Coordinates of C-alpha atoms in Angstrom, one line a residue:
Chain A
M90 CA -30.8 -2.7 7.1
E91 CA -33.6 -4.2 5.0
P92 CA -33.5 -1.8 2.1
S93 CA -29.9 -2.6 1.2
S94 CA -30.5 -6.4 1.5
S95 CA -33.5 -6.3 -0.8
A96 CA -31.6 -4.0 -3.2
A97 CA -28.8 -6.6 -3.1
M98 CA -31.3 -9.4 -3.8
A99 CA -32.8 -7.4 -6.7
R100 CA -29.3 -7.0 -8.1
Q101 CA -28.6 -10.7 -7.8
T102 CA -31.8 -11.6 -9.6
W103 CA -30.9 -9.1 -12.3
E104 CA -27.4 -10.5 -12.6
L105 CA -28.8 -14.1 -12.9
E106 CA -31.3 -13.1 -15.5
N107 CA -28.6 -11.4 -17.6
S108 CA -26.2 -14.3 -17.0
I109 CA -23.4 -12.1 -15.7
P110 CA -20.8 -14.4 -14.3
A111 CA -21.0 -14.3 -10.5
A112 CA -18.4 -11.9 -9.1
S113 CA -15.5 -14.1 -8.2
S114 CA -15.5 -14.5 -4.4
D115 CA -11.8 -14.7 -4.6
P116 CA -10.5 -11.1 -4.7
D117 CA -7.1 -12.2 -5.9
A118 CA -8.5 -13.6 -9.1
L119 CA -10.4 -10.4 -9.7
D120 CA -7.3 -8.3 -9.1
A121 CA -5.0 -10.5 -11.2
I122 CA -5.8 -8.4 -14.2
Y123 CA -3.9 -5.5 -12.6
R124 CA -0.7 -7.4 -12.6
Y125 CA 1.8 -6.3 -15.3
D126 CA 3.6 -9.3 -16.8
E127 CA 6.7 -8.2 -18.6
A128 CA 7.4 -11.6 -20.1
A129 CA 4.0 -12.0 -21.6
H130 CA 4.2 -8.6 -23.1
T131 CA 7.5 -9.2 -24.9
R132 CA 6.2 -12.6 -26.1
A133 CA 3.1 -10.9 -27.6
Q134 CA 5.2 -8.3 -29.2
Q135 CA 7.3 -11.0 -30.9
E136 CA 4.5 -13.2 -32.0
K137 CA 2.4 -10.4 -33.4
P138 CA -0.8 -12.5 -34.1
W139 CA -2.6 -9.4 -35.3
V140 CA -0.5 -9.1 -38.5
N141 CA -2.2 -12.0 -40.2
D142 CA -5.7 -11.4 -39.1
P143 CA -7.2 -7.9 -39.5
H144 CA -10.1 -9.0 -37.4
H145 CA -7.9 -10.5 -34.7
F146 CA -9.0 -8.2 -31.8
C147 CA -12.7 -8.4 -31.2
R148 CA -13.1 -7.4 -27.6
A149 CA -12.1 -4.4 -25.5
K150 CA -12.0 -4.5 -21.7
I151 CA -12.0 -1.1 -20.1
S152 CA -11.3 -0.6 -16.4
A153 CA -13.6 1.5 -14.3
L154 CA -10.9 4.1 -13.7
A155 CA -10.2 4.6 -17.4
L156 CA -13.9 4.9 -18.2
L157 CA -14.4 7.5 -15.5
K158 CA -11.4 9.5 -16.5
M159 CA -12.3 9.5 -20.2
V160 CA -15.9 10.6 -19.6
V161 CA -14.9 13.3 -17.1
H162 CA -12.3 14.7 -19.4
A163 CA -14.6 14.6 -22.4
R164 CA -17.4 16.3 -20.5
A165 CA -14.9 19.0 -19.2
G166 CA -14.2 19.8 -22.8
G167 CA -17.8 20.9 -23.4
T168 CA -18.5 21.2 -27.1
I169 CA -14.8 21.0 -28.1
E170 CA -13.4 17.7 -29.0
V171 CA -10.7 16.5 -26.6
M172 CA -8.3 13.6 -26.9
G173 CA -6.1 11.5 -24.8
L174 CA -4.2 8.3 -24.7
M175 CA -4.9 5.0 -23.0
Q176 CA -2.5 2.6 -21.3
G177 CA -2.9 -1.1 -21.0
K178 CA -2.0 -4.4 -22.5
C179 CA -3.4 -7.0 -24.9
E180 CA -4.4 -10.5 -24.0
G181 CA -5.5 -13.0 -26.7
D182 CA -8.1 -11.4 -28.7
A183 CA -8.9 -8.6 -26.2
I184 CA -7.3 -5.3 -25.7
I185 CA -7.3 -4.3 -22.0
V186 CA -7.3 -0.7 -21.1
M187 CA -6.1 0.0 -17.6
D188 CA -5.8 3.7 -17.5
A189 CA -6.3 6.8 -19.6
F190 CA -4.7 10.3 -19.5
A191 CA -5.6 13.5 -21.2
L192 CA -3.5 15.2 -23.8
P193 CA -3.2 19.0 -23.8
V194 CA -4.2 19.4 -27.4
E195 CA -7.6 20.3 -28.8
G196 CA -8.6 18.0 -31.5
T197 CA -10.3 19.6 -34.4
E198 CA -11.7 17.9 -37.5
T199 CA -9.0 19.4 -39.7
R200 CA -5.9 18.7 -37.8
V201 CA -4.4 15.4 -38.9
N202 CA -1.2 15.7 -36.9
A203 CA -2.6 16.6 -33.6
Q204 CA -0.8 13.6 -32.2
A205 CA 2.6 14.8 -33.3
D206 CA 2.3 17.8 -31.0
A207 CA 1.4 15.6 -28.1
Y208 CA 4.3 13.1 -28.4
E209 CA 6.5 15.1 -26.1
Y210 CA 3.8 15.2 -23.5
M211 CA 3.2 11.5 -23.9
V212 CA 6.8 10.5 -23.6
E213 CA 7.3 12.6 -20.5
Y214 CA 4.1 11.3 -18.9
S215 CA 4.9 7.7 -19.6
T216 CA 8.4 7.9 -18.2
I217 CA 7.2 9.6 -15.1
N218 CA 4.4 7.1 -14.6
K219 CA 6.8 4.2 -14.9
Q220 CA 8.5 5.6 -11.8
A221 CA 5.2 5.7 -9.9
G222 CA 4.3 2.1 -10.7
R223 CA 2.2 2.4 -13.8
L224 CA 4.1 0.0 -16.0
E225 CA 1.8 -0.6 -18.9
N226 CA 2.4 0.9 -22.4
V227 CA 0.3 3.1 -24.5
V228 CA -2.3 0.9 -26.2
G229 CA -4.7 3.2 -27.8
W230 CA -6.1 6.7 -28.1
Y231 CA -9.5 8.2 -27.3
H232 CA -11.3 11.3 -28.3
S233 CA -14.7 12.8 -28.0
H234 CA -17.5 13.6 -30.4
P235 CA -19.6 15.8 -28.4
G236 CA -23.2 15.5 -29.6
Y237 CA -22.8 13.6 -32.8
G238 CA -22.3 10.0 -31.8
C239 CA -19.6 7.4 -31.6
W240 CA -18.0 6.6 -35.0
L241 CA -14.8 7.4 -36.8
S242 CA -14.6 10.4 -39.1
G243 CA -12.4 10.4 -42.2
I244 CA -9.5 12.1 -40.3
D245 CA -9.9 9.6 -37.4
V246 CA -9.8 6.6 -39.8
S247 CA -6.6 7.8 -41.5
T248 CA -5.0 8.5 -38.1
Q249 CA -5.9 5.1 -36.8
M250 CA -4.7 3.4 -40.0
L251 CA -1.4 5.1 -39.5
N252 CA -1.2 4.0 -35.9
Q253 CA -2.1 0.5 -36.7
Q254 CA 0.7 0.3 -39.2
F255 CA 3.4 1.6 -36.9
T256 CA 2.4 1.2 -33.3
E257 CA 0.5 -2.0 -33.0
P258 CA -1.5 -3.0 -31.0
F259 CA -3.6 0.1 -31.0
L260 CA -7.2 0.8 -30.3
A261 CA -9.4 3.8 -31.1
V262 CA -12.1 4.8 -28.6
V263 CA -14.7 7.5 -29.1
V264 CA -16.8 9.0 -26.3
D265 CA -19.8 11.2 -26.6
P266 CA -20.3 13.1 -23.4
T267 CA -23.4 15.0 -24.5
R268 CA -25.3 11.9 -25.5
T269 CA -24.1 10.2 -22.3
V270 CA -25.7 12.9 -20.2
S271 CA -28.8 13.1 -22.2
A272 CA -29.5 9.4 -22.6
G273 CA -28.4 8.4 -19.1
K274 CA -26.2 5.7 -20.4
V275 CA -22.5 5.8 -21.4
E276 CA -22.0 6.5 -25.1
I277 CA -18.7 4.9 -26.0
G278 CA -17.4 2.9 -28.9
A279 CA -14.1 1.1 -29.6
F280 CA -12.9 0.6 -33.1
R281 CA -10.1 -0.8 -35.2
T282 CA -9.6 -0.1 -38.8
Y283 CA -9.1 -2.6 -41.6
P284 CA -5.9 -2.3 -43.6
K285 CA -6.3 -0.6 -46.9
D286 CA -7.7 -2.6 -49.7
Y287 CA -9.2 -5.2 -47.4
K288 CA -12.7 -6.1 -48.2
P289 CA -14.5 -6.9 -45.0
P290 CA -17.2 -9.5 -44.9
D291 CA -20.6 -7.9 -45.0
E292 CA -21.8 -7.6 -41.5
P293 CA -25.2 -6.3 -40.5
V294 CA -25.3 -2.9 -38.9
S295 CA -25.3 -3.5 -35.2
E296 CA -27.2 -0.6 -33.6
Y297 CA -28.6 2.4 -35.3
Q298 CA -27.5 5.7 -34.1
T299 CA -28.6 9.1 -35.4
I300 CA -26.0 11.2 -37.0
P301 CA -26.6 14.9 -37.7
L302 CA -27.2 15.8 -41.3
N303 CA -24.0 17.8 -41.7
K304 CA -21.8 14.8 -40.6
I305 CA -23.7 12.1 -42.3
E306 CA -21.6 12.1 -45.4
D307 CA -18.4 11.8 -43.5
F308 CA -19.9 8.9 -41.6
G309 CA -21.2 7.1 -44.7
V310 CA -18.0 7.3 -46.8
H311 CA -15.8 5.7 -44.2
C312 CA -18.2 3.4 -42.2
K313 CA -17.0 0.3 -43.9
Q314 CA -13.4 0.9 -43.2
Y315 CA -13.5 0.0 -39.5
Y316 CA -15.3 -2.4 -37.2
P317 CA -16.5 -2.0 -33.7
L318 CA -15.2 -4.1 -30.8
D319 CA -17.4 -5.4 -27.9
I320 CA -16.7 -3.4 -24.8
T321 CA -16.9 -4.9 -21.4
Y322 CA -15.9 -3.2 -18.1
F323 CA -14.0 -4.5 -15.1
K324 CA -13.2 -3.3 -11.7
S325 CA -11.1 -4.5 -8.8
S326 CA -12.5 -6.0 -5.6
L327 CA -11.7 -2.8 -3.7
D328 CA -13.4 -0.7 -6.5
S329 CA -16.6 -2.8 -6.2
H330 CA -16.6 -2.5 -2.4
L331 CA -16.0 1.3 -2.5
L332 CA -18.6 1.8 -5.3
D333 CA -21.2 -0.1 -3.3
L334 CA -20.6 2.1 -0.3
L335 CA -20.6 5.2 -2.5
W336 CA -24.2 4.4 -3.4
N337 CA -25.1 5.2 0.2
K338 CA -23.9 8.7 -0.2
Y339 CA -25.2 9.7 -3.5
W340 CA -28.5 8.2 -4.1
V341 CA -29.6 11.8 -3.6
N342 CA -27.8 12.9 -6.8
T343 CA -29.7 10.2 -8.7
L344 CA -33.0 11.6 -7.6
S345 CA -32.0 15.3 -7.9
S346 CA -30.6 15.0 -11.5
S347 CA -32.9 16.3 -14.1
P348 CA -32.0 15.3 -17.6
L349 CA -34.7 17.5 -19.2
L350 CA -33.2 20.7 -17.8
G351 CA -29.6 19.7 -18.4
N352 CA -30.0 18.8 -22.0
R353 CA -32.1 21.7 -23.3
D354 CA -29.5 22.8 -25.8
Y355 CA -28.8 19.4 -27.1
V356 CA -32.4 18.5 -27.5
A357 CA -33.1 21.7 -29.3
G358 CA -30.3 21.0 -31.7
Q359 CA -31.6 17.5 -32.3
I360 CA -35.1 18.7 -33.1
F361 CA -33.7 21.2 -35.5
D362 CA -31.7 18.4 -37.2
L363 CA -34.8 16.3 -37.2
A364 CA -36.8 19.1 -39.0
D365 CA -34.1 19.2 -41.6
K366 CA -34.3 15.5 -42.2
L367 CA -38.1 15.6 -42.4
E368 CA -37.9 18.3 -45.0
Q369 CA -35.4 16.3 -47.0
A370 CA -37.6 13.2 -46.8
E371 CA -40.6 15.2 -48.0
G372 CA -38.7 16.7 -50.8
Q373 CA -37.6 13.3 -52.1
L374 CA -41.1 12.0 -51.8
A375 CA -42.5 14.8 -53.9
H376 CA -39.8 14.4 -56.6
S377 CA -40.0 10.7 -57.1
R378 CA -43.0 9.2 -58.9
F379 CA -42.1 5.6 -58.5
G380 CA -40.2 3.7 -55.9
M381 CA -41.5 4.3 -52.5
L382 CA -38.2 2.7 -51.6
M383 CA -36.1 5.9 -51.5
P384 CA -38.3 8.0 -49.1
S385 CA -39.1 5.0 -47.0
Q386 CA -35.4 4.7 -46.1
R387 CA -35.5 8.3 -45.1
K388 CA -38.7 7.7 -43.2
K389 CA -37.1 4.9 -41.3
E390 CA -34.2 7.1 -40.4
V391 CA -36.5 9.8 -39.3
M392 CA -38.5 7.3 -37.3
F393 CA -35.4 6.1 -35.5
C394 CA -34.3 9.7 -34.7
T395 CA -37.6 10.5 -33.1
I396 CA -37.6 7.2 -31.2
F397 CA -34.2 8.2 -29.9
C398 CA -35.5 11.5 -28.8
C399 CA -38.4 9.7 -27.2
V400 CA -36.0 7.6 -25.2
I401 CA -34.3 10.8 -24.0
F402 CA -37.6 12.3 -22.9
N403 CA -38.6 9.1 -21.1
N404 CA -35.6 9.5 -18.9
Chain B
M974 CA -26.0 18.9 -6.0
S975 CA -24.5 17.7 -2.8
A976 CA -26.2 15.4 -0.3
P977 CA -27.9 17.2 2.6
S978 CA -26.7 16.5 6.1
D979 CA -28.3 13.5 7.6
P980 CA -29.6 14.0 11.1
A981 CA -30.0 10.3 11.6
V982 CA -26.3 9.7 11.1
A983 CA -25.5 12.6 13.5
S984 CA -27.3 10.8 16.2
H985 CA -24.6 8.1 16.2
P986 CA -21.3 10.1 16.5
P987 CA -18.4 8.0 15.2
A988 CA -15.8 7.0 17.8
G989 CA -12.5 8.5 16.6
A990 CA -9.0 7.4 17.3
A991 CA -7.0 9.3 19.9
A992 CA -5.0 11.4 17.4
A993 CA -7.9 12.4 15.1
A994 CA -10.9 12.5 17.5
A995 CA -11.4 16.2 17.4
S996 CA -13.5 17.4 14.5
S997 CA -12.3 20.3 12.4
S998 CA -13.3 23.8 13.5
S999 CA -12.0 25.6 10.4
G1000 CA -15.4 25.9 8.9
L1001 CA -14.3 24.7 5.5
T1002 CA -16.7 22.5 3.5
F1003 CA -15.1 19.7 1.6
K1004 CA -16.5 18.2 -1.6
L1005 CA -15.1 15.0 -2.9
H1006 CA -15.5 13.6 -6.4
P1007 CA -15.8 9.8 -6.9
L1008 CA -13.0 9.9 -9.5
V1009 CA -10.5 10.5 -6.7
I1010 CA -11.8 7.5 -4.7
V1011 CA -11.5 5.2 -7.7
N1012 CA -8.1 6.7 -8.5
V1013 CA -6.7 5.9 -5.1
S1014 CA -8.3 2.5 -5.0
D1015 CA -6.8 1.6 -8.4
H1016 CA -3.3 2.8 -7.3
H1017 CA -3.5 0.6 -4.3
T1018 CA -4.7 -2.4 -6.2
R1019 CA -2.0 -2.0 -8.8
V1020 CA 0.8 -1.8 -6.2
K1021 CA -0.6 -4.7 -4.3
A1022 CA -0.8 -6.9 -7.4
Q1023 CA 2.7 -6.0 -8.4
A1024 CA 4.1 -6.7 -5.0
A1025 CA 2.2 -10.0 -4.7
C1026 CA 3.5 -11.0 -8.1
S1027 CA 7.1 -10.3 -7.5
G1028 CA 7.0 -11.9 -4.1
D1029 CA 8.5 -8.9 -2.5
G1030 CA 7.6 -8.5 1.2
T1031 CA 10.6 -6.7 2.5
S1032 CA 9.3 -3.2 2.6
A1033 CA 6.0 -3.8 4.2
A1034 CA 5.1 -6.0 7.1
P1035 CA 4.0 -9.5 6.0
G1036 CA 0.3 -9.6 5.2
Q1037 CA 0.1 -5.9 5.0
P1038 CA -0.2 -4.3 1.6
P1039 CA 2.3 -1.5 0.9
R1040 CA 1.1 2.0 1.5
V1041 CA 0.7 4.2 -1.6
F1042 CA 1.0 8.0 -1.7
G1043 CA -0.3 10.6 -4.0
C1044 CA -1.4 14.1 -4.4
V1045 CA -4.9 15.5 -4.7
I1046 CA -5.8 18.4 -6.9
G1047 CA -8.8 20.6 -7.2
V1048 CA -10.1 24.1 -6.6
Q1049 CA -10.8 26.1 -3.5
R1050 CA -13.4 28.8 -3.8
G1051 CA -13.9 30.8 -0.7
R1052 CA -14.8 28.3 2.1
T1053 CA -15.5 25.4 -0.2
V1054 CA -12.7 23.0 -1.1
E1055 CA -13.5 20.8 -4.0
I1056 CA -11.3 17.8 -4.8
F1057 CA -11.6 16.8 -8.4
N1058 CA -8.7 14.6 -9.3
S1059 CA -5.5 13.0 -8.0
F1060 CA -2.2 11.5 -9.2
E1061 CA 0.4 9.2 -7.8
L1062 CA 3.6 10.3 -6.0
V1063 CA 6.8 8.5 -5.2
L1064 CA 7.9 8.2 -1.6
D1065 CA 11.6 8.0 -0.9
P1066 CA 11.9 4.9 1.3
V1067 CA 15.1 6.0 3.0
S1068 CA 14.2 9.4 4.2
G1069 CA 10.4 8.9 4.3
T1070 CA 9.8 12.1 2.4
L1071 CA 8.1 12.7 -0.9
D1072 CA 10.2 13.1 -4.0
R1073 CA 9.9 16.8 -4.7
A1074 CA 11.2 16.8 -8.3
F1075 CA 8.7 14.1 -9.2
L1076 CA 5.9 16.1 -7.6
E1077 CA 6.9 19.2 -9.5
K1078 CA 7.1 17.5 -12.9
K1079 CA 3.7 15.8 -12.4
Q1080 CA 2.2 19.1 -11.3
E1081 CA 3.4 20.7 -14.5
L1082 CA 2.0 18.0 -16.7
Y1083 CA -1.4 18.2 -15.0
K1084 CA -1.4 21.9 -15.2
K1085 CA -1.3 21.7 -19.0
V1086 CA -4.4 19.6 -19.2
F1087 CA -6.3 21.0 -16.3
P1088 CA -5.2 24.6 -15.9
D1089 CA -7.7 25.4 -13.2
F1090 CA -6.7 22.8 -10.7
Y1091 CA -3.9 23.2 -8.2
V1092 CA -2.5 21.0 -5.4
L1093 CA -4.8 20.8 -2.5
G1094 CA -3.1 18.1 -0.4
W1095 CA -2.1 14.5 -0.4
Y1096 CA -3.5 11.1 0.1
S1097 CA -2.4 7.8 1.5
T1098 CA -3.9 4.3 2.3
G1099 CA -3.9 2.7 5.6
S1100 CA -6.2 2.0 8.5
D1101 CA -5.3 5.0 10.6
V1102 CA -3.3 8.1 10.7
Q1103 CA 0.4 7.4 11.5
D1104 CA 2.9 9.5 13.2
T1105 CA 5.2 9.8 10.2
D1106 CA 2.3 11.3 8.2
M1107 CA 2.8 14.6 9.9
Q1108 CA 6.2 15.0 8.5
I1109 CA 4.9 14.6 5.0
H1110 CA 2.1 16.9 5.7
K1111 CA 4.5 19.6 7.0
A1112 CA 6.6 19.2 3.9
L1113 CA 3.7 19.9 1.7
M1114 CA 2.9 23.1 3.5
D1115 CA 5.1 25.1 1.3
V1116 CA 3.0 24.1 -1.8
N1117 CA -0.3 24.8 -0.1
E1118 CA -0.4 26.5 3.3
S1119 CA -3.2 24.4 4.6
P1120 CA -3.1 21.0 2.8
V1121 CA -5.7 18.3 3.3
Y1122 CA -4.9 14.7 4.0
L1123 CA -7.1 12.0 2.5
L1124 CA -6.9 8.6 4.1
L1125 CA -8.4 5.6 2.4
N1126 CA -8.8 2.3 4.3
P1127 CA -8.3 -0.5 1.8
A1128 CA -9.4 -3.2 4.1
I1129 CA -12.6 -4.7 2.7
N1130 CA -15.0 -4.9 5.6
L1131 CA -18.3 -6.1 4.4
S1132 CA -20.2 -5.0 7.5
Q1133 CA -19.3 -1.4 7.3
K1134 CA -21.8 1.1 6.0
D1135 CA -19.7 4.2 5.6
L1136 CA -17.1 5.0 3.0
P1137 CA -13.7 4.2 4.5
V1138 CA -12.4 7.6 3.3
T1139 CA -11.6 10.3 5.8
I1140 CA -10.3 13.8 5.3
H1141 CA -8.0 15.3 7.8
E1142 CA -6.8 18.9 8.3
S1143 CA -4.0 20.1 10.4
E1144 CA -4.6 22.4 13.3
L1145 CA -2.4 24.2 15.8
H1146 CA -3.4 23.0 19.2
V1147 CA -1.7 23.8 22.5
I1148 CA -0.9 20.5 24.1
D1149 CA 1.1 20.4 27.4
G1150 CA 2.0 24.0 27.0
S1151 CA 3.6 23.7 23.6
P1152 CA 1.8 24.3 20.3
Q1153 CA 1.6 21.3 18.1
L1154 CA 0.1 20.4 14.8
I1155 CA -2.3 17.6 15.0
F1156 CA -4.7 16.1 12.5
V1157 CA -8.4 16.7 12.9
R1158 CA -11.1 15.0 11.0
A1159 CA -13.3 17.0 8.7
N1160 CA -16.6 16.2 7.2
Y1161 CA -17.1 16.0 3.5
T1162 CA -19.8 15.4 0.9
I1163 CA -19.7 13.6 -2.3
E1164 CA -20.2 15.8 -5.3
T1165 CA -20.5 14.7 -8.9
V1166 CA -20.9 16.1 -12.3
E1167 CA -23.8 14.5 -14.2
A1168 CA -21.5 12.6 -16.6
E1169 CA -19.5 11.3 -13.6
R1170 CA -22.6 10.0 -11.9
I1171 CA -23.7 8.2 -15.0
S1172 CA -20.4 6.4 -15.6
V1173 CA -20.0 5.5 -11.9
D1174 CA -23.6 4.2 -11.9
H1175 CA -22.8 2.3 -15.1
V1176 CA -19.7 0.6 -13.7
A1177 CA -21.1 0.0 -10.3
H1178 CA -24.2 -1.8 -11.4
L1179 CA -23.0 -3.1 -14.7
K1180 CA -26.0 -1.9 -16.6
P1181 CA -26.5 -3.2 -20.2
S1182 CA -24.6 -0.8 -22.3
D1183 CA -24.8 -1.9 -25.9
G1184 CA -27.2 -4.0 -27.8
G1185 CA -29.8 -3.4 -25.2
S1186 CA -33.1 -2.2 -26.6
A1187 CA -34.7 1.0 -25.4
A1188 CA -36.9 -1.1 -23.2
T1189 CA -34.1 -2.7 -21.2
Q1190 CA -32.3 0.6 -20.8
L1191 CA -35.4 2.2 -19.6
A1192 CA -35.9 -0.7 -17.1
A1193 CA -32.3 -0.3 -15.9
H1194 CA -32.7 3.5 -15.5
L1195 CA -36.0 3.1 -13.6
T1196 CA -34.5 0.5 -11.3
G1197 CA -31.8 3.0 -10.4
I1198 CA -34.5 5.6 -9.6
H1199 CA -36.4 3.0 -7.7
S1200 CA -33.5 2.1 -5.4
A1201 CA -32.8 5.8 -4.8
I1202 CA -36.4 6.3 -3.8
K1203 CA -36.2 3.3 -1.5
M1204 CA -33.2 4.8 0.2
L1205 CA -35.1 8.0 0.7
N1206 CA -38.0 6.1 2.2
S1207 CA -35.8 4.2 4.6
R1208 CA -34.0 7.3 5.7
V1209 CA -37.3 9.1 6.3
R1210 CA -38.5 6.1 8.3
V1211 CA -35.4 6.3 10.5
I1212 CA -36.1 9.9 11.3
H1213 CA -39.7 9.1 12.0
Q1214 CA -38.8 6.3 14.4
Y1215 CA -36.4 8.6 16.2
L1216 CA -39.0 11.2 16.7
V1217 CA -41.5 8.7 18.0
S1218 CA -39.1 7.3 20.5
M1219 CA -38.2 10.9 21.6
Q1220 CA -41.9 11.6 22.1
K1221 CA -42.2 8.4 24.2
G1222 CA -39.3 9.5 26.3
D1223 CA -36.9 6.6 25.3
M1224 CA -34.4 9.0 23.9
P1225 CA -33.1 12.2 25.4
L1226 CA -34.4 15.4 23.9
D1227 CA -31.9 16.9 21.5
N1228 CA -33.0 20.4 20.5
S1229 CA -30.5 21.0 17.7
L1230 CA -31.6 17.8 16.0
L1231 CA -35.2 18.7 16.4
R1232 CA -34.6 22.1 14.8
Q1233 CA -32.9 20.4 11.8
V1234 CA -35.8 18.0 11.4
S1235 CA -38.4 20.8 11.6
S1236 CA -36.5 22.8 9.0
L1237 CA -36.4 19.8 6.7
V1238 CA -40.2 19.3 7.1
R1239 CA -40.8 23.0 6.4
R1240 CA -39.1 22.7 3.1
L1241 CA -42.0 20.7 1.7
P1242 CA -43.8 21.4 -0.6
A1243 CA -40.7 22.5 -2.5
M1244 CA -42.3 24.7 -5.1
E1245 CA -45.7 26.2 -5.3
S1246 CA -46.0 29.2 -7.5
Q1247 CA -48.0 29.9 -10.6
K1248 CA -44.9 30.5 -12.7
F1249 CA -43.5 27.1 -11.8
Q1250 CA -46.8 25.4 -12.8
D1251 CA -46.7 27.2 -16.2
D1252 CA -43.1 26.3 -16.9
F1253 CA -43.7 22.7 -15.8
L1254 CA -46.8 22.3 -18.0
M1255 CA -44.9 23.7 -20.9
E1256 CA -42.1 21.2 -20.5
Y1257 CA -44.6 18.4 -20.1
N1258 CA -46.4 19.4 -23.3
D1259 CA -43.2 19.6 -25.2
T1260 CA -42.3 16.1 -24.2
L1261 CA -45.7 14.8 -25.1
L1262 CA -45.5 16.5 -28.5
M1263 CA -42.2 14.8 -29.2
T1264 CA -43.6 11.4 -28.2
Y1265 CA -46.6 12.0 -30.4
L1266 CA -44.4 12.9 -33.3
A1267 CA -42.3 9.8 -32.8
M1268 CA -45.4 7.6 -32.7
F1269 CA -46.7 9.4 -35.8
T1270 CA -43.6 8.7 -37.8
N1271 CA -43.5 5.1 -36.5
C1272 CA -47.0 4.5 -37.8
S1273 CA -46.4 6.1 -41.1
S1274 CA -43.3 4.0 -41.5
T1275 CA -45.2 0.8 -40.7
M1276 CA -48.0 1.8 -43.1
N1277 CA -45.4 2.5 -45.7
E1278 CA -44.0 -1.0 -45.3
L1279 CA -47.5 -2.5 -45.6
V1280 CA -48.0 -0.6 -48.8
E1281 CA -44.7 -1.9 -50.2
K1282 CA -45.5 -5.5 -49.3
F1283 CA -49.0 -5.1 -50.9
N1284 CA -47.4 -3.6 -54.0
T1285 CA -44.9 -6.4 -54.3
T1286 CA -47.5 -9.2 -54.1
Y1287 CA -49.9 -7.3 -56.4
E1288 CA -47.2 -6.5 -58.9
R1289 CA -46.1 -10.1 -59.2
S1290 CA -49.5 -11.2 -60.5
T1291 CA -49.7 -8.3 -63.0
A1292 CA -46.0 -8.3 -64.0
R1293 CA -46.9 -9.7 -67.5
R1294 CA -49.1 -6.7 -68.1
G1295 CA -46.2 -4.4 -67.5
G1296 CA -48.4 -1.8 -65.9
R1297 CA -47.8 -0.2 -62.5
G1298 CA -49.6 -1.3 -59.4
A1299 CA -52.9 0.2 -58.7
F1300 CA -51.8 1.8 -55.4
M1301 CA -49.6 4.4 -57.1

């Protein structure tokens, strides 16, 4: 059928332009990542290359299944933060996440030891899974920040630092389901914290994201204590095949989805927050006689917020 | 948000295997979430990779990947059965039955996290329904009195257009005088939550996720919409061709299909009332206002930068005088 072939051609040109390595024609090579190698795992545990280099892990590879599970779970939580654990392995400087599962605890900003409650569940789940053929170990945790972006709050940073001391290798992933739905692209971030008293080299801020006013202090105080990892996704050959065929069935959903209607609440909240920020910027402008520098920072921030909202509306 | 029935597909009835040729008459509508499909496929890939790695070919026929089994969970509301999620199960190789203790434990764990879902049936991989499957199906009947059986065909066949996923129900039919349970195929539609759709889209087409500027993301999003519209266009063309050939007399008249097509056509235009126009214009104006505000702030920020730069250059030349710049 011509439409599918021209769609395939368009996709190939896009892939070429963005220099995505051509999908390996050998399905076995693509699926090799799914193999669990006990020997390699014990070797890595003994060598512990991450002890010496706090910046050792710089990439995170997430499987299609794990991503889907995390996003669906986060979205099901609505405005409540949810959390769960991820299973996988580490390979060189990348942490590979094969699967994720939800934990029956509701994370709140004030509960530091939410994970202690979930240990029983985790142990039971892991042992059961080993029977069913899921041999990997827990390699990280994920939680959601519905509506306020992907970053680690103070509690998250201390939890992660604790984890990195005792259960290495460990990865922290944050998902924002509200922004995912509103922006039309997956909002996800993977982080690792630096050990205490480690001064990281000054890196430029990668991508600006708007943080609501009431959380901005928490963000600012801790933002230098962790660093983000590059996230790439992978899927098996069967996954790619099924997903291609799936497109034949739900192109209708793509057309019928209406982000404007679905995100009314969130957008209203964002505009409210924007109004607050504008007022603050104005206030600072009025009070300072010299130094256009202070308000200009604010103005830049406000500009970015509005551009972000603009992108939402363009969708 | 489920896909409407496609009359074009109905004109080519699929040829079914002997055991599952009859189509379900129970009247239940099935909705399947993509998460289940990815789950089953991942389970299969994992088991296949492990088996290949350990060189163990005793259980399955050589060249055939081992079958995997699992449970599907979801919700049944009235006549609609919606399958949301799934998890793996262990099959006892000796007796050929599912491990009940395992199933119960897993069910408990999943109940804690997803309290609304309950067991709706089971899944397996393979190219066709096998005779032993009925035993497993009957065993599950005490958990759910009418379980569904989801079969995924993991063989990658590049020429096929349809998803290799079939849903089967069991029905009591009288064959040769004795009532027997046989599998009958049921139709299903794919149902997604918005977030699910976005992440499936993301992984399927490997869109640029981070570092991409707003422009590339917009381009990627519009490409998605463009291909969806293309699909719509091609499907409409198929219907059109079918009608033309029917008019010419090449194809036999099928009244039920014609009725479906006419009802489709009558649905357009979808919405034409004053209230809709008002609401629509209001949304439109809101969006335009936001864009305006964004541009406004953008301009003022650029202007601000210009002023700063001017100040800096001007101040340098008058630094000795110690006065402030004239633009204050």
